[in-house]
Coordinates of C-alpha atoms and ligand atoms in Angstrom, one line a residue:
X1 CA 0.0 0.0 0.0
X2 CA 1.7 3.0 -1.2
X3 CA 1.6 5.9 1.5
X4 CA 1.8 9.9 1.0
X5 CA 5.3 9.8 2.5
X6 CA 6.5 7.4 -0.3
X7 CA 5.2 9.7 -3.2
X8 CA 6.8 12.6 -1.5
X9 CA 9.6 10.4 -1.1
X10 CA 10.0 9.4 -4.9
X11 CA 9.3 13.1 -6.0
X12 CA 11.8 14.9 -4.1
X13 CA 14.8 14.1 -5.9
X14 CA 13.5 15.6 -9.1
X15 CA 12.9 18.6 -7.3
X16 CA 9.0 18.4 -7.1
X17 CA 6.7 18.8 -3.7
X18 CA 3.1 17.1 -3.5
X19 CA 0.7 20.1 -3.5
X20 CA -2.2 18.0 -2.5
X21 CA -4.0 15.3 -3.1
X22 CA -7.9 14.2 -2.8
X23 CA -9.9 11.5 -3.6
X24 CA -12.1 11.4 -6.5
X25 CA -15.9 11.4 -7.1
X26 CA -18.3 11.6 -9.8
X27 CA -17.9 14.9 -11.6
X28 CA -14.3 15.1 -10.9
X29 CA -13.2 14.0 -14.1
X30 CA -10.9 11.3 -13.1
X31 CA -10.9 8.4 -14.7
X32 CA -13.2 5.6 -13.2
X33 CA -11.0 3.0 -10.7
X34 CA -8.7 6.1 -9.2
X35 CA -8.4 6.2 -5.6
X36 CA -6.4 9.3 -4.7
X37 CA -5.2 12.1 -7.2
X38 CA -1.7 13.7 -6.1
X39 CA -1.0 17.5 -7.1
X40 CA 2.8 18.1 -7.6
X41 CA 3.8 21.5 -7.9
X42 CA 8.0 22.9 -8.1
X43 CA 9.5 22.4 -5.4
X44 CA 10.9 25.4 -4.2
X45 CA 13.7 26.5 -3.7
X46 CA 15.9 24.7 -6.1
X47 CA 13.3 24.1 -8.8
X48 CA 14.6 26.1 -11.7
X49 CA 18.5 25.5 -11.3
X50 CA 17.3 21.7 -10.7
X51 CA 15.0 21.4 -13.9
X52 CA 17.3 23.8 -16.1
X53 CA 19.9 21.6 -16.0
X54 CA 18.1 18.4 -16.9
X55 CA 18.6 17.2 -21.1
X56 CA 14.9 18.8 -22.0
X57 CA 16.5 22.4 -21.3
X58 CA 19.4 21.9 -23.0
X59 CA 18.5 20.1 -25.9
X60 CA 17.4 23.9 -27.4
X61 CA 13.7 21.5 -28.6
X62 CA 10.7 23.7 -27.7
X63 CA 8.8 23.5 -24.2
X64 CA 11.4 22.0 -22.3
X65 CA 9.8 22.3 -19.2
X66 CA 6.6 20.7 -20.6
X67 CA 8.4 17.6 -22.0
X68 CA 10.4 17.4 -18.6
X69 CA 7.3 17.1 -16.7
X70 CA 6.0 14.4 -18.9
X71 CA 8.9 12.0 -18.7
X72 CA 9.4 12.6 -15.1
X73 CA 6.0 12.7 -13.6
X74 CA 5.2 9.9 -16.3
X75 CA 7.8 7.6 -15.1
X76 CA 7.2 8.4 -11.3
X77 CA 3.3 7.5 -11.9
X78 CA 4.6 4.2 -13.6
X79 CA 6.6 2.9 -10.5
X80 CA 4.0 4.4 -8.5
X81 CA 1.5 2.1 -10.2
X82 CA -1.0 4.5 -12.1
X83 CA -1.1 7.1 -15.0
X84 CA 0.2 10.5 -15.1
X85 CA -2.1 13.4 -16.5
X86 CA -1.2 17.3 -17.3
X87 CA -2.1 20.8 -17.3
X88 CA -0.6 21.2 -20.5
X89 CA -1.5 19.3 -23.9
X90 CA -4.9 20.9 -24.6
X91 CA -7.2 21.7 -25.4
X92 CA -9.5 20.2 -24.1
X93 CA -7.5 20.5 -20.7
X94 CA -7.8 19.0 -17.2
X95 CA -9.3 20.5 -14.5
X96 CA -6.0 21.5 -12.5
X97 CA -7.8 24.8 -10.9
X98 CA -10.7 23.0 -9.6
X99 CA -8.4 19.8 -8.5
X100 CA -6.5 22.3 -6.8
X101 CA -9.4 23.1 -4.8
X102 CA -10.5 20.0 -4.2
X103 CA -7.3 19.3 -2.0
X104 CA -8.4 21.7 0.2
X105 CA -4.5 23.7 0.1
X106 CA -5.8 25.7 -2.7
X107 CA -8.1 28.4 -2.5
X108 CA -9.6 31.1 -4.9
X109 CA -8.2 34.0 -4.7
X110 CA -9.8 37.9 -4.2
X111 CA -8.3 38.6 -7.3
X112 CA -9.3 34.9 -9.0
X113 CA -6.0 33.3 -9.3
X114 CA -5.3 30.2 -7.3
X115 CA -3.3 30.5 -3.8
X116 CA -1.8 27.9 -2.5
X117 CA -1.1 27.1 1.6
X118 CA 2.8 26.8 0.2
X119 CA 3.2 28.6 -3.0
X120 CA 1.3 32.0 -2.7
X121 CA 0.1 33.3 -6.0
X122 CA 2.7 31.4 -7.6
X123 CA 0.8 28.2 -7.3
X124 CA 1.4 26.0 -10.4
X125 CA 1.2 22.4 -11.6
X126 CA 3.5 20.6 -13.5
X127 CA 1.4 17.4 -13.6
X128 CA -0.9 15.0 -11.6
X129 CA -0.2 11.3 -10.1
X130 CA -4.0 9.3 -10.1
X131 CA -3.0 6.1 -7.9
X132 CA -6.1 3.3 -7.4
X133 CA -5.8 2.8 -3.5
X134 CA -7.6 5.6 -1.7
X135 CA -4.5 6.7 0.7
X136 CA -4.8 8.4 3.9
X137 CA -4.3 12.2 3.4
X138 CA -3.6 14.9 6.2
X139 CA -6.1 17.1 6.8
X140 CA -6.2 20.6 5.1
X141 CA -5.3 24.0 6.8
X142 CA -8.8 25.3 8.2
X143 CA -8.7 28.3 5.9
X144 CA -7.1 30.4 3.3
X145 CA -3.9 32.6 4.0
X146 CA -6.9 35.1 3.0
X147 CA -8.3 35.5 5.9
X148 CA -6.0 37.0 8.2
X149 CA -3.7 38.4 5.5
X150 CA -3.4 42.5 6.7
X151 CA -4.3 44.6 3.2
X152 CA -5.0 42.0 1.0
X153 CA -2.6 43.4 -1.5
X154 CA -3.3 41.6 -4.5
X155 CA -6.1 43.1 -5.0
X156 CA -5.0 46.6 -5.8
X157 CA -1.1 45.3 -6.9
X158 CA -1.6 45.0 -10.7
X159 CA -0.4 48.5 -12.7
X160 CA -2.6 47.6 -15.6
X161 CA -5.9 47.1 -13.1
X162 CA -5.6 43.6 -15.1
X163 CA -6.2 41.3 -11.9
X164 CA -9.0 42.7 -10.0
X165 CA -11.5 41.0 -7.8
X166 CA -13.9 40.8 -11.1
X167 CA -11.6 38.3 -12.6
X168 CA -8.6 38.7 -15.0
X169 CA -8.8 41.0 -17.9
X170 CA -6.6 39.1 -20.7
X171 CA -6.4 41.6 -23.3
X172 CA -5.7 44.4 -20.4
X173 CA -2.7 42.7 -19.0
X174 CA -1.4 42.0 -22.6
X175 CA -1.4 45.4 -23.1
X176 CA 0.1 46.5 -20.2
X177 CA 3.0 44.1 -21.3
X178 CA 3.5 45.8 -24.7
X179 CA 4.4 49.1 -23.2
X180 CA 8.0 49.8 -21.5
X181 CA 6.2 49.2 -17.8
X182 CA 5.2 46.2 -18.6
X183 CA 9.4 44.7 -18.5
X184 CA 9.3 44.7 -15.2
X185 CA 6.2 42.0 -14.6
X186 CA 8.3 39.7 -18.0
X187 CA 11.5 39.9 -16.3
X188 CA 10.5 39.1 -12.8
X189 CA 6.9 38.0 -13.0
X190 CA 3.3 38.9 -12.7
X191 CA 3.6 41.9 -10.1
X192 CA -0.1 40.4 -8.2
X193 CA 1.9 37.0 -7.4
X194 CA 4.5 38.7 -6.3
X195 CA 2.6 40.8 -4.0
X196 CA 1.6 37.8 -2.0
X197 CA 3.6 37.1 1.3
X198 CA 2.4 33.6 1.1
X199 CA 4.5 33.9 -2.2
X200 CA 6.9 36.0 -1.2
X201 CA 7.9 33.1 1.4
X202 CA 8.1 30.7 -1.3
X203 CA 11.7 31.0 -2.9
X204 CA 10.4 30.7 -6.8
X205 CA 13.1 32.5 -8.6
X206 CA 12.5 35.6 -11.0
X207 CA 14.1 33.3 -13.8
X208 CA 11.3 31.0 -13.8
X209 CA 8.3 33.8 -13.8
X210 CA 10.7 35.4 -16.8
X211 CA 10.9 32.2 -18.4
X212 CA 6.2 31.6 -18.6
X213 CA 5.8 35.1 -18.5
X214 CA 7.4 35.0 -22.6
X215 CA 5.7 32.0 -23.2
X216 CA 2.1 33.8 -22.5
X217 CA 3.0 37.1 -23.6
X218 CA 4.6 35.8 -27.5
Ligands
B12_1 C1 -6.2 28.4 -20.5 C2 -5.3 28.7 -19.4 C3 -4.9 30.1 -19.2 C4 -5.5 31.1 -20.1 C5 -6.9 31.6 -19.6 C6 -7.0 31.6 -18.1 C7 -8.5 31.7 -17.7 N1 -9.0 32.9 -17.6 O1 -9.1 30.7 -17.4 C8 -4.4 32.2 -20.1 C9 -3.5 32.1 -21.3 C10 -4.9 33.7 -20.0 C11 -3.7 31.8 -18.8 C12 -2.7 32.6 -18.2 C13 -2.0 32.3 -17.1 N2 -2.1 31.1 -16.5 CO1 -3.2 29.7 -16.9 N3 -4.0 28.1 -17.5 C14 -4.8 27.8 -18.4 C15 -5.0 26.3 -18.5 C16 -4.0 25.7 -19.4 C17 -6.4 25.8 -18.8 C18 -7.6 26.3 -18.0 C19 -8.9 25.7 -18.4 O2 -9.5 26.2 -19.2 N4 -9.1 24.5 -17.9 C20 -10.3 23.7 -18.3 C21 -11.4 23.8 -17.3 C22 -12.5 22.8 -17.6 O3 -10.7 23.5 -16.0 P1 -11.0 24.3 -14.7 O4 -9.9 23.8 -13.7 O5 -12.3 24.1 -14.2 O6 -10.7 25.8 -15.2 C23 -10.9 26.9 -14.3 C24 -9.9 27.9 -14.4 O7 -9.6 28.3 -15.7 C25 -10.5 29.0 -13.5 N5 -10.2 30.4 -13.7 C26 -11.1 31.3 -13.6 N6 -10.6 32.5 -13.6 C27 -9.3 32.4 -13.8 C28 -8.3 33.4 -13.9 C29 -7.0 33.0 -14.1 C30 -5.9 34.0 -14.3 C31 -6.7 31.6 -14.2 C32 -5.2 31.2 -14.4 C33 -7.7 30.7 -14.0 C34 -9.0 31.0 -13.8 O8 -11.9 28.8 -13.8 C35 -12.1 27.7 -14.7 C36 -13.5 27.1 -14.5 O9 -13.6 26.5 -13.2 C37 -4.7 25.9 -17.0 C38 -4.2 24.5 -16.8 C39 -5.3 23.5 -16.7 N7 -5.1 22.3 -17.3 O10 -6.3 23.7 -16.0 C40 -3.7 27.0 -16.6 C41 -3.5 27.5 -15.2 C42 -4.9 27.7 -14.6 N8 -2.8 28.7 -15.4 C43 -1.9 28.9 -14.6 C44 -0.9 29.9 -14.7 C45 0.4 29.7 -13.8 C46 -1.1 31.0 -15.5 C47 -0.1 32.2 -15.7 C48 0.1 32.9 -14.3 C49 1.2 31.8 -16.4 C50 2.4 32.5 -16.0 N9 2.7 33.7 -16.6 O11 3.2 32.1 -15.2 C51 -0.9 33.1 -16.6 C52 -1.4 34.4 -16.0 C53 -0.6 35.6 -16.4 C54 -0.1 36.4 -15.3 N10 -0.8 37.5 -15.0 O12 0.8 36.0 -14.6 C55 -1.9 27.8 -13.4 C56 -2.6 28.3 -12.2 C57 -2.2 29.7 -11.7 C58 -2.9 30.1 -10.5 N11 -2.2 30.5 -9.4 O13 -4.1 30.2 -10.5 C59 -2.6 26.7 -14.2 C60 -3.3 25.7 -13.3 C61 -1.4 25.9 -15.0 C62 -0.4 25.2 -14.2 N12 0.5 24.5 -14.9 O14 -0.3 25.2 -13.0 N13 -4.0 30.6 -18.4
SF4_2 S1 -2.0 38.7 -1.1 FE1 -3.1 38.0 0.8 S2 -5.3 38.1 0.1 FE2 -4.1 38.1 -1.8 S3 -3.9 35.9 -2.3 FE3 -2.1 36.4 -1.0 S4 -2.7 35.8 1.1 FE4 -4.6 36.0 -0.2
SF4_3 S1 1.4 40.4 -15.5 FE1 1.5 42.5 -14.9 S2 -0.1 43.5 -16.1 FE2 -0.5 41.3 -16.2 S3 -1.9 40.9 -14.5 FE3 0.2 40.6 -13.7 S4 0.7 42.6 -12.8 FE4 -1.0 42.9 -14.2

C-alpha cells in the first residue's frame, strides 16, 4: 500500500513537492478506478536550477519544461503504479484549478488566481499522479492565508488594473506588457503574485516567472 510519505519520497529528488492530493468522485473527471489524485507543484527552492539543468532544457527543442514534466511525472506515476495526466497538452484540458481546490490547500483568490497554503500566487502544476488505493491524506489547513492576510494586496497590486476581484482581464494585462512598464512584470513575473507574502515566502526565482511570463505574452 503505497503511502503519501512514499510519493513525496519518490518526487523529491526531481525537485517536485506534492501540492495536495484528494480522492475522487463523480464529476471530478478522473478516470473511473482512481483512488487518490496527487497535485505536484515545483518544489521550491531549487526548482529552476534543478530542472534547467536536466537534457529537456538543454537540448534547445521547444517546451522543455513541458516535456520534462511528462517524462518525469510519467515515469514516477509508472513505478507508482497508475497514469500520469497534465495541465498542458490541450485543449481540451484538465481540470487542475478545480483539483487544486478540491485538496483543500488551494483556495480562490480575491483577485481569481489560485493561492496555495505553500506557494502563494505562484501556485502552479507541473502534472498530476492518479493512484487506485484511496490513501490516507492529512487534513487541510482550516482556511485560506486570505483570511488574516493584513491589506489583501493583491487586490489593488496589478499597474494595468488587469487582476481585480472581477476576474482577469486578458487583453488588459497583454497590453500592459506591450508598453515599457510592462518589462518589469516579464523579467521578474506577474507583479499580483509577487505581491503575495504567502509567495513572497516561497523562494520561486524571478528566472522562472521570466521564463512563462514569454511563453504567454509571444
Ligand atoms: C487556459 C489557461 C490560461 C489562459 C486563460 C486563463 C483563464 N482565464 O481561465 C491564459 C493564457 C490567459 C492563462 C494565463 C496564465 N495562467 Co493559466 N491556465 C490555463 C489552463 C491551461 C487551462 C484552464 C482551463 O480552461 N481548464 C479547463 C477547465 C475545464 O478546467 P478548470 O480547472 O475548471 O478551469 C478553471 C480555471 O480556468 C478557472 N479560472 C477562472 N478564472 C481564472 C483566472 C486565471 C488568471 C486563471 C489562471 C484561471 C482562472 O476557472 C475555470 C473554470 O472553473 C490551466 C491548466 C489546466 N489544465 O487547467 C492553466 C492554469 C490555470 N494557469 C496557470 C498559470 C500559472 C497561468 C499564468 C500565471 C502563467 C504565467 N505567466 O506564469 C498566466 C497568467 C498571467 C499572469 N498574469 O501572470 C496555473 C494556475 C495559476 C494560479 N495561481 O491560479 C494553471 C493551473 C497551469 C499550471 N500548470 O499550474 N492561463
Ligand atoms: S495577497 Fe493576501 S489576500 Fe491576496 S492571495 Fe495572497 S494571502 Fe490571499
Ligand atoms: S502580468 Fe503585470 S499586467 Fe498582467 S496581471 Fe500581472 S501585474 Fe497585471
Amino acid at each position: 500500500m503505497t503511502a503519501l510519505a512514499e510519493v513525496e519520497a519518490k518526487a523529491a529528488p526531481h525537485r517536485l513537492a506534492v501540492f495536495g492530493g484528494f480522492h475522487p468522485g463523480a464529476g471530478d473527471g478522473v478516470p473511473p478506478g482512481t483512488g487518490t489524485v496527487f497535485l505536484l507543484g515545483p518544489d521550491e527552492p531549487g526548482f529552476w536550477p534543478h530542472v534547467t539543468s536536466e537534457p529537456e532544457w538543454r537540448d534547445g527543442r521547444p517546451d522543455p519544461i513541458d516535456r520534462w514534466s511528462a517524462r518525469v511525472i510519467g515515469d514516477l506515476a509508472r513505478r507508482l503504479g497508475g497514469p500520469a495526466l497534465f495541465p498542458f497538452g490541450g485543449p481540451p484540458y484538465h481540470p487542475f484549478y478545480r483539483w487544486a481546490l478540491r485538496t483543500g490547500r488551494a483556495w480562490t483568490s480575491p483577485v481569481t488566481l489560485l493561492v496555495h497554503d505553500r506557494a502563494g500566487l505562484f501556485a502552479s502544476f507541473r502534472g498530476a499522479i492518479l493512484l487506485p488505493e484511496r490513501i490516507d491524506l492529512p487534513p487541510p489547513p482550516p482556511a485560506a492565508p486570505c483570511a488574516t492576510c493584513a491589506g489583501q494586496p493583491c487586490r489593488s497590486a496589478c499597474p494595468a488594473g488587469a487582476l481585480t476581484a472581477q476576474g482577469y482581464d486578458v487583453p488588459a494585462c497583454h497590453g500592459f506588457l506591450d508598453t515599457e512598464a510592462g518589462a518589469d512584470c516579464l523579467s521578474s513575473g506577474c507583479v499580483v503574485r509577487r505581491a503575495c507574502p504567502v509567495s513572497q515566502a516561497y523562494g520561486r526565482l524571478p528566472g522562472q516567472s521570466a521564463y512563462h511570463m514569454r511563453l504567454f505574452h509571444t
